[in-house]
Structure formats: C-alpha cells, structure tokens
Coordinates of N, CA and C in Angstrom, one line a residue:
Chain N
X1425 N -0.6 14.5 11.7 CA -0.3 13.3 10.8 C -1.4 13.1 9.8
X1426 N -1.0 12.6 8.7 CA -2.0 12.4 7.7 C -2.9 11.2 7.9
X1427 N -4.1 11.1 7.4 CA -4.9 10.0 7.4 C -5.9 10.0 6.3
X1428 N -6.5 8.8 6.1 CA -7.3 8.6 5.0 C -8.6 7.8 5.4
X1429 N -9.7 8.3 5.0 CA -11.0 7.7 5.3 C -11.7 7.2 4.0
X1430 N -12.0 5.9 3.9 CA -12.7 5.5 2.7 C -14.1 5.1 3.2
X1431 N -15.1 5.8 2.6 CA -16.5 5.5 2.9 C -17.0 4.3 2.3
X1432 N -17.5 3.4 3.0 CA -18.0 2.1 2.5 C -16.9 1.1 2.4
X1433 N -17.0 0.1 3.2 CA -16.1 -1.1 3.1 C -16.4 -2.0 1.9
X1434 N -17.7 -1.9 1.5 CA -18.1 -2.7 0.3 C -19.1 -2.0 -0.5
X1435 N -18.8 -1.9 -1.8 CA -19.7 -1.3 -2.8 C -20.0 -2.3 -3.9
X1436 N -21.3 -2.3 -4.2 CA -21.8 -3.3 -5.2 C -22.4 -2.5 -6.3
X1437 N -22.0 -2.8 -7.6 CA -22.7 -2.1 -8.7 C -23.0 -3.1 -9.8
X1438 N -23.9 -2.7 -10.7 CA -24.2 -3.6 -11.8 C -23.2 -3.3 -12.9
X1439 N -23.0 -4.3 -13.7 CA -22.1 -4.2 -14.9 C -22.7 -3.1 -15.8
X1440 N -21.8 -2.2 -16.2 CA -22.2 -1.0 -17.0 C -22.6 0.2 -16.2
X1441 N -22.8 0.1 -14.9 CA -23.1 1.2 -14.1 C -21.9 2.0 -13.7
X1442 N -22.1 3.2 -13.2 CA -21.1 4.1 -12.7 C -20.5 3.5 -11.4
X1443 N -19.1 3.6 -11.4 CA -18.4 3.2 -10.2 C -18.0 4.5 -9.4
X1444 N -18.3 4.6 -8.2 CA -17.9 5.7 -7.4 C -17.3 5.2 -6.0
X1445 N -16.0 5.4 -5.8 CA -15.4 5.0 -4.5 C -14.9 6.2 -3.9
X1446 N -15.3 6.4 -2.6 CA -15.1 7.7 -1.9 C -13.8 7.6 -1.0
X1447 N -13.0 8.7 -1.1 CA -11.8 8.8 -0.3 C -11.8 10.3 0.2
X1448 N -11.6 10.4 1.5 CA -11.3 11.8 2.1 C -10.0 11.6 2.9
X1449 N -9.2 12.7 2.8 CA -7.9 12.7 3.5 C -7.8 13.8 4.5
X1450 N -6.8 13.6 5.3 CA -6.5 14.7 6.3 C -5.0 14.8 6.2
X1451 N -4.6 16.1 5.9 CA -3.1 16.4 5.8 C -2.9 17.8 6.2
X1452 N -1.8 18.0 6.9 CA -1.4 19.4 7.3 C -0.7 20.2 6.2
X1453 N -0.3 19.5 5.2 CA 0.4 20.1 4.0 C -0.2 19.6 2.8
X1454 N 0.1 20.2 1.6 CA -0.4 19.7 0.4 C -0.1 18.2 0.2
X1455 N -1.1 17.4 -0.1 CA -0.8 16.0 -0.1 C -0.5 15.4 -1.5
X1456 N 0.2 14.3 -1.5 CA 0.2 13.4 -2.7 C -0.8 12.3 -2.5
X1457 N -1.6 12.0 -3.4 CA -2.7 11.0 -3.2 C -2.6 9.9 -4.3
X1458 N -3.0 8.7 -3.9 CA -2.9 7.6 -4.7 C -4.1 6.7 -4.6
X1459 N -4.5 6.0 -5.6 CA -5.4 4.9 -5.6 C -4.7 3.6 -6.1
X1460 N -4.8 2.6 -5.3 CA -4.3 1.3 -5.7 C -5.4 0.2 -5.8
X1461 N -5.2 -0.8 -6.6 CA -6.1 -1.9 -6.7 C -5.5 -3.2 -6.3
X1462 N -6.2 -4.0 -5.7 CA -5.7 -5.4 -5.3 C -6.6 -6.4 -5.7
X1463 N -6.2 -7.3 -6.6 CA -6.9 -8.4 -7.0 C -6.6 -9.6 -6.1
X1464 N -7.5 -10.5 -5.9 CA -7.3 -11.6 -5.0 C -6.0 -12.3 -5.0
X1465 N -5.3 -12.5 -3.9 CA -4.1 -13.1 -3.7 C -3.0 -12.5 -4.5
X1466 N -3.1 -11.2 -4.7 CA -2.0 -10.5 -5.4 C -1.6 -9.2 -4.6
X1467 N -0.5 -8.6 -5.0 CA 0.0 -7.4 -4.4 C -0.9 -6.2 -4.9
X1468 N -0.5 -5.0 -4.5 CA -1.2 -3.8 -4.9 C -0.6 -3.2 -6.1
X1469 N -1.5 -2.7 -7.0 CA -1.1 -2.2 -8.3 C -1.6 -0.7 -8.3
X1470 N -0.7 0.2 -8.7 CA -1.1 1.6 -8.8 C -2.1 1.9 -9.9
X1471 N -3.2 2.5 -9.5 CA -4.2 2.9 -10.5 C -3.9 4.3 -11.1
X1472 N -3.7 5.2 -10.1 CA -3.4 6.6 -10.5 C -2.9 7.4 -9.3
X1473 N -2.3 8.5 -9.6 CA -1.8 9.4 -8.5 C -2.0 10.8 -8.8
X1474 N -2.1 11.6 -7.7 CA -2.2 13.1 -7.8 C -1.0 13.6 -7.2
X1475 N -0.2 14.5 -8.0 CA 1.0 15.0 -7.4 C 1.0 16.5 -7.7
X1476 N -0.1 17.2 -7.5 CA -0.2 18.7 -7.5 C -0.2 19.3 -9.0
X1477 N -0.3 18.4 -9.9 CA -0.4 19.0 -11.3 C -1.9 19.2 -11.6
X1478 N -2.5 18.5 -12.6 CA -3.9 18.5 -12.9 C -4.7 18.0 -11.7
X1479 N -5.8 18.6 -11.5 CA -6.7 18.1 -10.4 C -7.5 16.9 -10.8
X1480 N -7.7 16.7 -12.1 CA -8.4 15.5 -12.6 C -7.4 14.6 -13.1
X1481 N -7.3 13.4 -12.5 CA -6.2 12.5 -12.9 C -6.8 11.3 -13.5
X1482 N -6.2 10.9 -14.6 CA -6.7 9.7 -15.3 C -5.7 8.6 -15.1
X1483 N -6.3 7.4 -14.8 CA -5.4 6.2 -14.6 C -5.6 5.1 -15.5
X1484 N -5.2 3.9 -15.1 CA -5.4 2.8 -16.0 C -6.8 2.2 -15.9
X1485 N -7.1 1.4 -16.9 CA -8.4 0.7 -16.9 C -9.6 1.6 -16.9
X1486 N -9.5 2.8 -17.4 CA -10.6 3.7 -17.5 C -11.0 4.4 -16.2
X1487 N -10.2 4.3 -15.1 CA -10.5 5.0 -13.9 C -10.0 6.4 -13.9
X1488 N -10.6 7.3 -13.2 CA -10.1 8.6 -13.0 C -10.5 9.1 -11.5
X1489 N -9.8 10.1 -11.1 CA -10.1 10.6 -9.8 C -9.9 12.2 -9.8
X1490 N -10.7 12.9 -9.0 CA -10.6 14.3 -9.0 C -10.2 14.8 -7.6
X1491 N -9.1 15.6 -7.5 CA -8.7 16.2 -6.2 C -9.5 17.4 -6.0
X1492 N -10.2 17.5 -4.8 CA -11.0 18.6 -4.4 C -10.4 19.1 -3.1
X1493 N -9.6 20.1 -3.1 CA -9.0 20.6 -1.9 C -10.1 21.1 -0.9
X1494 N -11.1 21.8 -1.4 CA -12.1 22.3 -0.5 C -12.9 21.3 0.2
X1495 N -13.0 20.1 -0.4 CA -13.7 19.0 0.3 C -12.7 18.0 0.8
X1496 N -11.5 18.2 0.8 CA -10.4 17.2 1.1 C -10.8 15.8 0.6
X1497 N -11.1 15.7 -0.7 CA -11.6 14.5 -1.2 C -10.8 14.1 -2.5
X1498 N -10.8 12.8 -2.7 CA -10.1 12.3 -3.9 C -10.9 11.0 -4.3
X1499 N -12.1 11.2 -4.8 CA -13.0 10.1 -5.1 C -12.6 9.4 -6.4
X1500 N -12.7 8.1 -6.5 CA -12.3 7.4 -7.7 C -13.6 7.1 -8.5
X1501 N -13.6 7.2 -9.8 CA -14.8 7.0 -10.6 C -14.4 6.2 -11.9
X1502 N -15.4 5.5 -12.4 CA -15.3 4.9 -13.7 C -16.7 4.9 -14.3
X1503 N -16.9 5.4 -15.5 CA -18.2 5.6 -16.1 C -19.0 4.3 -16.2
X1504 N -18.3 3.2 -16.5 CA -19.1 1.9 -16.8 C -18.3 0.7 -16.2
X1505 N -18.9 0.1 -15.2 CA -18.2 -1.0 -14.5 C -18.1 -2.3 -15.4
X1506 N -17.0 -2.9 -15.3 CA -16.8 -4.2 -16.0 C -16.6 -5.3 -14.9
X1507 N -17.0 -6.5 -15.3 CA -16.8 -7.6 -14.3 C -15.3 -7.7 -13.8
X1508 N -14.4 -7.4 -14.6 CA -13.0 -7.5 -14.3 C -12.6 -6.4 -13.3
X1509 N -13.4 -5.4 -13.0 CA -13.1 -4.4 -12.0 C -13.3 -4.8 -10.6
X1510 N -14.0 -6.0 -10.4 CA -14.1 -6.5 -9.0 C -12.8 -6.8 -8.4
X1511 N -12.6 -6.1 -7.3 CA -11.3 -6.1 -6.6 C -11.4 -5.2 -5.3
X1512 N -10.3 -5.1 -4.6 CA -10.3 -4.2 -3.4 C -9.5 -3.0 -3.8
X1513 N -10.0 -1.8 -3.4 CA -9.4 -0.6 -3.8 C -8.9 0.2 -2.5
X1514 N -7.7 0.7 -2.6 CA -7.2 1.4 -1.5 C -6.8 2.8 -1.9
X1515 N -7.2 3.8 -1.1 CA -6.7 5.2 -1.2 C -5.5 5.4 -0.3
X1516 N -4.6 6.2 -0.7 CA -3.4 6.4 0.2 C -2.9 7.8 0.1
X1517 N -2.3 8.3 1.1 CA -1.8 9.7 1.1 C -0.4 9.8 1.6
X1518 N 0.4 10.7 1.1 CA 1.7 10.9 1.5 C 1.9 12.4 1.6
X1519 N 2.5 12.9 2.7 CA 2.7 14.3 2.9 C 3.8 14.8 2.0
X1520 N 5.0 14.2 2.1 CA 6.1 14.7 1.4 C 6.6 13.6 0.4
X1521 N 6.6 13.7 -0.8 CA 6.9 12.6 -1.7 C 8.1 11.9 -1.5
X1522 N 8.0 10.6 -1.2 CA 9.1 9.7 -1.1 C 9.8 9.8 0.3
X1523 N 9.5 10.8 1.0 CA 10.2 11.0 2.3 C 9.3 10.5 3.5
X1524 N 8.1 10.4 3.3 CA 7.2 9.8 4.3 C 6.4 8.6 3.7
X1525 N 6.3 7.6 4.4 CA 5.6 6.4 3.8 C 4.1 6.7 3.6
X1526 N 3.5 6.0 2.6 CA 2.2 6.1 2.3 C 1.3 5.6 3.5
X1527 N 0.2 6.4 3.8 CA -0.8 6.0 4.8 C -2.0 5.6 4.0
X1528 N -2.5 4.4 4.3 CA -3.6 3.8 3.5 C -4.9 3.9 4.3
X1529 N -6.0 3.9 3.5 CA -7.3 3.8 4.0 C -7.5 2.3 4.3
X1530 N -8.7 2.0 4.8 CA -9.0 0.6 5.1 C -9.5 -0.3 3.9
X1531 N -9.7 0.4 2.8 CA -10.0 -0.3 1.6 C -11.5 -0.4 1.4
X1532 N -11.9 -0.5 0.1 CA -13.3 -0.7 -0.3 C -13.3 -1.9 -1.3
X1533 N -14.1 -2.9 -1.0 CA -14.2 -4.0 -1.9 C -15.3 -3.7 -2.9
X1534 N -15.0 -3.8 -4.1 CA -16.0 -3.5 -5.2 C -16.4 -4.8 -5.8
X1535 N -17.8 -5.1 -5.8 CA -18.4 -6.2 -6.4 C -19.1 -5.7 -7.7
X1536 N -19.1 -6.4 -8.8 CA -19.8 -6.1 -10.0 C -20.7 -7.2 -10.3
X1537 N -22.0 -6.8 -10.4 CA -23.1 -7.8 -10.6 C -23.4 -7.9 -12.1
X1538 N -23.5 -9.1 -12.7 CA -23.9 -9.2 -14.0 C -25.3 -8.9 -14.3
Chain P
X86 N 6.7 -5.0 -14.5 CA 6.5 -5.1 -13.0 C 7.8 -4.8 -12.3
X87 N 7.7 -4.0 -11.2 CA 8.9 -3.7 -10.4 C 9.5 -5.0 -9.9
X88 N 10.8 -5.0 -9.9 CA 11.5 -6.2 -9.5 C 11.6 -6.4 -8.0
X89 N 10.5 -6.9 -7.4 CA 10.5 -7.1 -5.9 C 10.1 -8.6 -5.7
X90 N 10.9 -9.2 -4.9 CA 10.7 -10.6 -4.6 C 10.6 -10.8 -3.1
X91 N 9.5 -11.4 -2.6 CA 9.3 -11.6 -1.2 C 9.5 -13.2 -1.0
X92 N 10.2 -13.5 0.1 CA 10.3 -14.9 0.4 C 10.3 -15.1 2.0
X93 N 9.7 -16.2 2.4 CA 8.8 -17.1 1.6 C 7.5 -16.5 1.2
X94 N 6.8 -17.1 0.4 CA 5.4 -16.6 0.0 C 4.4 -17.1 1.0
X95 N 4.6 -18.3 1.6 CA 3.7 -18.8 2.6 C 4.6 -19.4 3.7
X96 N 4.1 -19.2 5.0 CA 4.8 -19.8 6.1 C 3.9 -20.1 7.3
X97 N 4.0 -21.2 7.8 CA 3.3 -21.6 9.0 C 4.3 -21.8 10.1
X98 N 4.1 -21.1 11.3 CA 5.1 -21.2 12.3 C 4.4 -21.4 13.6
X99 N 5.2 -21.8 14.6 CA 4.6 -22.0 16.0 C 4.8 -20.8 16.8
X100 N 3.9 -20.6 17.7 CA 4.0 -19.4 18.7 C 5.3 -19.5 19.4
X101 N 6.0 -18.4 19.5 CA 7.3 -18.3 20.3 C 8.5 -18.5 19.4
X102 N 8.3 -18.9 18.2 CA 9.5 -19.1 17.3 C 9.9 -17.8 16.6
X103 N 11.2 -17.6 16.3 CA 11.5 -16.4 15.5 C 11.3 -16.7 14.0
X104 N 10.9 -15.6 13.3 CA 10.6 -15.8 11.9 C 11.3 -14.6 11.2
X105 N 11.9 -14.8 10.0 CA 12.4 -13.7 9.2 C 11.8 -13.8 7.8
X106 N 11.3 -12.7 7.4 CA 10.8 -12.5 6.0 C 11.8 -11.6 5.3
X107 N 11.9 -12.0 4.0 CA 12.9 -11.3 3.2 C 12.2 -10.6 2.0
X108 N 12.8 -9.4 1.8 CA 12.3 -8.6 0.6 C 13.6 -8.3 -0.2
X109 N 13.6 -8.6 -1.5 CA 14.7 -8.4 -2.4 C 14.2 -7.5 -3.5
X110 N 14.9 -6.4 -3.9 CA 14.6 -5.6 -5.0 C 15.7 -5.5 -6.0
X111 N 15.4 -5.3 -7.2 CA 16.4 -5.1 -8.3 C 16.3 -3.8 -8.9
X112 N 15.6 -2.8 -8.3 CA 15.3 -1.5 -8.9 C 16.3 -0.4 -8.3
X113 N 17.0 -0.8 -7.3 CA 17.9 0.2 -6.7 C 17.2 1.4 -6.1
X114 N 16.0 1.2 -5.6 CA 15.2 2.2 -5.0 C 15.7 2.5 -3.6
X115 N 15.6 3.7 -3.2 CA 16.2 4.1 -1.9 C 15.3 3.6 -0.7
X116 N 14.0 3.7 -0.9 CA 13.1 3.5 0.2 C 12.5 2.1 0.1
X117 N 12.4 1.4 1.3 CA 11.7 0.1 1.3 C 10.8 0.1 2.6
X118 N 9.8 -0.6 2.5 CA 8.7 -0.6 3.5 C 8.2 -2.0 3.8
X119 N 7.8 -2.2 5.0 CA 7.0 -3.5 5.4 C 5.7 -3.0 5.9
X120 N 4.6 -3.6 5.3 CA 3.3 -3.3 5.7 C 2.7 -4.7 6.1
X121 N 1.7 -4.7 6.9 CA 0.9 -5.8 7.1 C -0.6 -5.5 6.8
X122 N -1.3 -6.5 6.2 CA -2.6 -6.3 5.8 C -3.5 -7.3 6.5
X123 N -4.5 -6.7 7.2 CA -5.5 -7.5 8.0 C -6.9 -7.0 7.6
X124 N -7.9 -7.9 7.5 CA -9.3 -7.5 7.2 C -9.8 -6.4 8.1
X125 N -10.3 -5.4 7.5 CA -10.9 -4.3 8.3 C -9.9 -3.2 8.7
X126 N -8.6 -3.5 8.4 CA -7.5 -2.5 8.8 C -6.8 -2.0 7.6
X127 N -7.0 -2.5 6.5 CA -6.2 -2.0 5.3 C -4.7 -2.4 5.5
X128 N -3.9 -1.6 5.0 CA -2.4 -1.8 5.2 C -1.9 -0.9 6.2
X129 N -1.1 -1.5 7.1 CA -0.5 -0.7 8.2 C 1.0 -0.9 8.2
X130 N 1.7 0.3 8.3 CA 3.1 0.3 8.2 C 3.8 -0.3 9.5
X131 N 4.7 -1.2 9.2 CA 5.4 -1.8 10.4 C 6.8 -1.1 10.6
X132 N 7.6 -1.1 9.6 CA 8.9 -0.4 9.6 C 9.2 0.1 8.2
X133 N 10.1 1.0 8.1 CA 10.6 1.3 6.8 C 12.0 1.7 6.8
X134 N 12.6 1.8 5.6 CA 14.0 2.1 5.5 C 14.2 3.2 4.5
X135 N 15.1 4.2 4.8 CA 15.4 5.3 3.8 C 16.8 5.2 3.4
X136 N 17.5 4.1 3.6 CA 18.8 3.9 3.1 C 19.4 2.7 3.9
X137 N 20.6 2.3 3.4 CA 21.3 1.2 4.0 C 21.5 1.6 5.5
X138 N 21.1 0.7 6.4 CA 21.3 0.8 7.8 C 20.4 2.0 8.5
X139 N 19.6 2.6 7.6 CA 18.7 3.7 8.1 C 17.3 3.2 8.1
X140 N 16.7 3.0 9.3 CA 15.3 2.5 9.4 C 14.6 3.3 10.5
X141 N 13.2 3.2 10.4 CA 12.4 3.9 11.3 C 11.2 3.1 11.6
X142 N 10.5 3.3 12.7 CA 9.3 2.6 13.1 C 8.1 3.1 12.4
X143 N 7.1 2.2 12.2 CA 5.8 2.6 11.7 C 4.8 2.5 12.8
X144 N 3.6 2.4 12.3 CA 2.4 2.5 13.2 C 2.3 1.2 14.1
X145 N 2.7 0.0 13.6 CA 2.5 -1.2 14.3 C 3.8 -2.0 14.4
X146 N 4.9 -1.3 15.0 CA 6.2 -1.9 15.0 C 6.5 -2.8 16.2
X147 N 5.6 -2.8 17.2 CA 5.9 -3.7 18.4 C 6.0 -5.1 18.0
X148 N 7.1 -5.8 18.4 CA 7.2 -7.2 18.2 C 8.0 -7.5 16.9
X149 N 8.3 -6.4 16.2 CA 9.0 -6.6 14.9 C 10.4 -5.8 14.9
X150 N 11.3 -6.4 14.2 CA 12.6 -5.7 14.0 C 12.9 -5.8 12.5
X151 N 13.8 -4.9 12.0 CA 14.1 -4.9 10.6 C 15.7 -4.7 10.5
X152 N 16.2 -5.0 9.3 CA 17.6 -4.7 9.0 C 17.7 -4.5 7.5
X153 N 18.6 -3.7 7.2 CA 18.9 -3.4 5.8 C 20.4 -3.1 5.7
X154 N 21.1 -4.2 5.3 CA 22.6 -4.1 5.2 C 23.0 -3.9 3.8
X155 N 22.1 -4.1 2.8 CA 22.4 -3.8 1.4 C 21.2 -3.1 0.8
X156 N 21.4 -2.3 -0.2 CA 20.3 -1.5 -0.8 C 19.2 -2.5 -1.2
X157 N 19.5 -3.6 -1.7 CA 18.5 -4.5 -2.3 C 17.7 -5.4 -1.4
X158 N 18.2 -5.5 -0.1 CA 17.5 -6.4 0.8 C 17.0 -5.7 2.1
X159 N 15.8 -6.1 2.4 CA 15.2 -5.5 3.6 C 14.5 -6.7 4.4
X160 N 15.0 -7.0 5.5 CA 14.5 -8.1 6.3 C 13.6 -7.7 7.4
X161 N 12.5 -8.5 7.6 CA 11.6 -8.3 8.7 C 11.7 -9.5 9.6
X162 N 11.9 -9.2 10.9 CA 12.0 -10.3 11.9 C 11.0 -10.2 12.9
X163 N 10.3 -11.3 13.2 CA 9.4 -11.4 14.3 C 10.2 -12.2 15.4
X164 N 10.6 -11.5 16.4 CA 11.5 -12.1 17.4 C 10.9 -13.4 18.1
X165 N 9.6 -13.3 18.4 CA 8.9 -14.4 19.1 C 7.5 -14.3 18.6
X166 N 7.2 -15.1 17.5 CA 5.9 -15.0 16.9 C 4.7 -15.2 17.8
X167 N 3.7 -14.4 17.6 CA 2.4 -14.6 18.3 C 1.3 -14.7 17.3
X168 N 0.2 -15.2 17.8 CA -1.0 -15.4 16.9 C -1.5 -14.1 16.4
X169 N -1.3 -13.0 17.1 CA -1.7 -11.7 16.6 C -0.9 -11.3 15.4
X170 N 0.2 -11.9 15.1 CA 1.0 -11.6 14.0 C 0.7 -12.4 12.8
X171 N -0.3 -13.2 12.9 CA -0.9 -13.9 11.7 C -1.4 -12.8 10.7
X172 N -0.9 -12.8 9.5 CA -1.3 -11.7 8.6 C -0.7 -11.9 7.3
X173 N -1.0 -11.0 6.3 CA -0.3 -11.0 5.0 C 0.7 -9.8 5.1
X174 N 1.9 -10.1 4.8 CA 2.9 -9.1 4.9 C 3.4 -8.7 3.5
X175 N 3.4 -7.3 3.3 CA 3.8 -6.8 2.0 C 5.1 -5.9 2.1
X176 N 5.9 -6.2 1.2 CA 7.1 -5.3 1.0 C 6.8 -4.3 -0.1
X177 N 7.2 -3.1 0.1 CA 7.1 -2.1 -1.0 C 8.4 -1.3 -1.1
X178 N 8.6 -0.7 -2.3 CA 9.7 0.1 -2.5 C 9.3 1.4 -3.3
X179 N 10.1 2.4 -3.0 CA 9.8 3.7 -3.8 C 11.1 4.4 -4.0
X180 N 11.1 5.2 -5.1 CA 12.3 5.9 -5.5 C 12.5 7.1 -4.7
X181 N 11.4 7.8 -4.3 CA 11.5 9.0 -3.5 C 11.8 10.1 -4.4
X182 N 11.9 11.3 -3.7 CA 12.2 12.5 -4.5 C 11.0 13.4 -4.7
X183 N 11.3 14.6 -5.3 CA 10.2 15.6 -5.5 C 9.7 15.6 -7.0
X184 N 10.1 14.7 -7.8 CA 9.8 14.8 -9.2 C 8.5 14.0 -9.6
X185 N 7.8 13.5 -8.6 CA 6.6 12.8 -8.9 C 6.8 11.3 -8.9
X186 N 8.0 10.8 -8.8 CA 8.2 9.4 -8.8 C 8.1 8.9 -7.4
X187 N 6.9 9.0 -6.8 CA 6.8 8.8 -5.4 C 6.0 7.6 -5.0
X188 N 5.4 7.0 -6.1 CA 4.5 5.9 -5.7 C 5.3 4.7 -5.3
X189 N 4.6 3.9 -4.4 CA 5.2 2.6 -3.9 C 4.8 1.5 -4.8
X190 N 5.8 0.6 -5.1 CA 5.6 -0.6 -5.8 C 5.6 -1.8 -4.8
X191 N 4.7 -2.7 -5.0 CA 4.5 -3.7 -4.0 C 4.9 -5.1 -4.5
X192 N 5.4 -5.9 -3.5 CA 5.7 -7.3 -3.8 C 4.3 -8.1 -3.7
X193 N 4.5 -9.4 -3.9 CA 3.3 -10.2 -4.0 C 2.8 -10.7 -2.6
X194 N 3.5 -10.4 -1.6 CA 3.0 -10.7 -0.2 C 3.5 -12.0 0.3
X195 N 3.6 -12.1 1.6 CA 3.9 -13.3 2.3 C 2.8 -13.6 3.3
X196 N 2.2 -14.7 3.2 CA 1.1 -15.1 4.1 C 1.7 -15.9 5.3
X197 N 1.6 -15.3 6.4 CA 2.2 -15.9 7.6 C 1.1 -16.4 8.6
X198 N 1.2 -17.6 9.0 CA 0.2 -18.1 10.0 C 1.0 -18.6 11.2
X199 N 0.6 -18.0 12.4 CA 1.2 -18.4 13.6 C 0.2 -19.3 14.4
X200 N 0.6 -20.5 14.7 CA -0.3 -21.5 15.3 C 0.2 -21.8 16.8

C-alpha cells in the first residue's frame, strides 16, 4: 500500500527566503503525486501534480516540485516566500490514477515571518 | 471552482444520535470520497464511491456508512455519534481515468462536534 511521509509538521521561513517542504512516498508501482494547500477554514486546493510526464512540475503561486524516483521524493519549493504562502501543505500519492483514492501525508504548516 | 457543496457546514450533536452529512456535486465526476481531518493525522479516507451504489471502505470506516443513489450525491452517516468522531469532514470528487485528470477536488468541509 502506498504511503506518504512529510518531514516537519511545522516549517517557519522569513519573507523572501526559500521555501522547502519535504515529501517522501512509498509505492509499489509508479506513483501519481500531488501537493495541496489549505488556507484556514477552507478546503484543499491543488498546487501541482506529477503524472509521469516531466519530473520537474510547476504549479500555481510560484511553487514547483521535482520527482526523484531514486530518492522516492517529491519535495515542494518556492524561491521566495510571501506572507500569503502561510498555510498548511499536504503531499498525496495515488497508485493508479482515479481508481485508487489519494493517500495524504500528515501535513506541514508553513509560517512566514516578516 | 469545482461544484461541490457540503451540508451542513457546521453541526453540533449529542453522543448517540445519528448524523448524516451530504455532499452534492455538479461536475458529473465518477468518484466521490469522504475524508476526515484531525490535527496530527492529516486527511484520512473514510469511504469512497466509484459509481452509483458502488462504494468501498477506507482507512477509518468503523462507525460510518455511506450511500450513493445518484451520481451527484454522496451521503455519510454516523449511525451513533461518538466524541471521537468530532472532526472536520471533507468531501472530494475526481474524474478518474488514465489521462492525467486524476486530482481530487475538495468541498469546503463540515465541522462536526459531538458533545
């Protein structure tokens, strides 16, 4: 069964600094990988997804993630943090697209300090 | 935004009472899911549906049942609510298939408190 591990339940960065949120997955077959963002009292919004095309995936709001099969990782990065990036971020994995539900990590709360 | 409506958005109920949460979609997506979100646990799958009257259990299905009699509606029922079921419940939908349209779209959530 697939699983996701997000390293760090809380990450704090200064405004303008690099954002790096870590995600490692476990899957017996080539995975589909996703990053979602959740703002307070809202649902989850898709940031980006990896579906076996390009290994470097660009998403909304300047975020990107790189799929590294050898490291079973799909870390999320943004070159320069903005105050509006403060939110909770979830990494998720699916084995077979649409046929198996997404399995989520426990989330990483990002704080941005002015 | 994907057309997903959850109702109610907030509910307080007493231990032992039955509760039904509703998820309604206007996207005609095949797959529908119920997740619960708890601090330190992320989102955990309760039940999901892959078509009308076709459902399956998720990771935390004990104490919950679901029904899907129409494509657009997916109901989650707590037969006899317990305090451990206090949580935020999210409905999600996905189109499915092998063409990359696999992401899930989420509703705004239902905050349920069992007292």
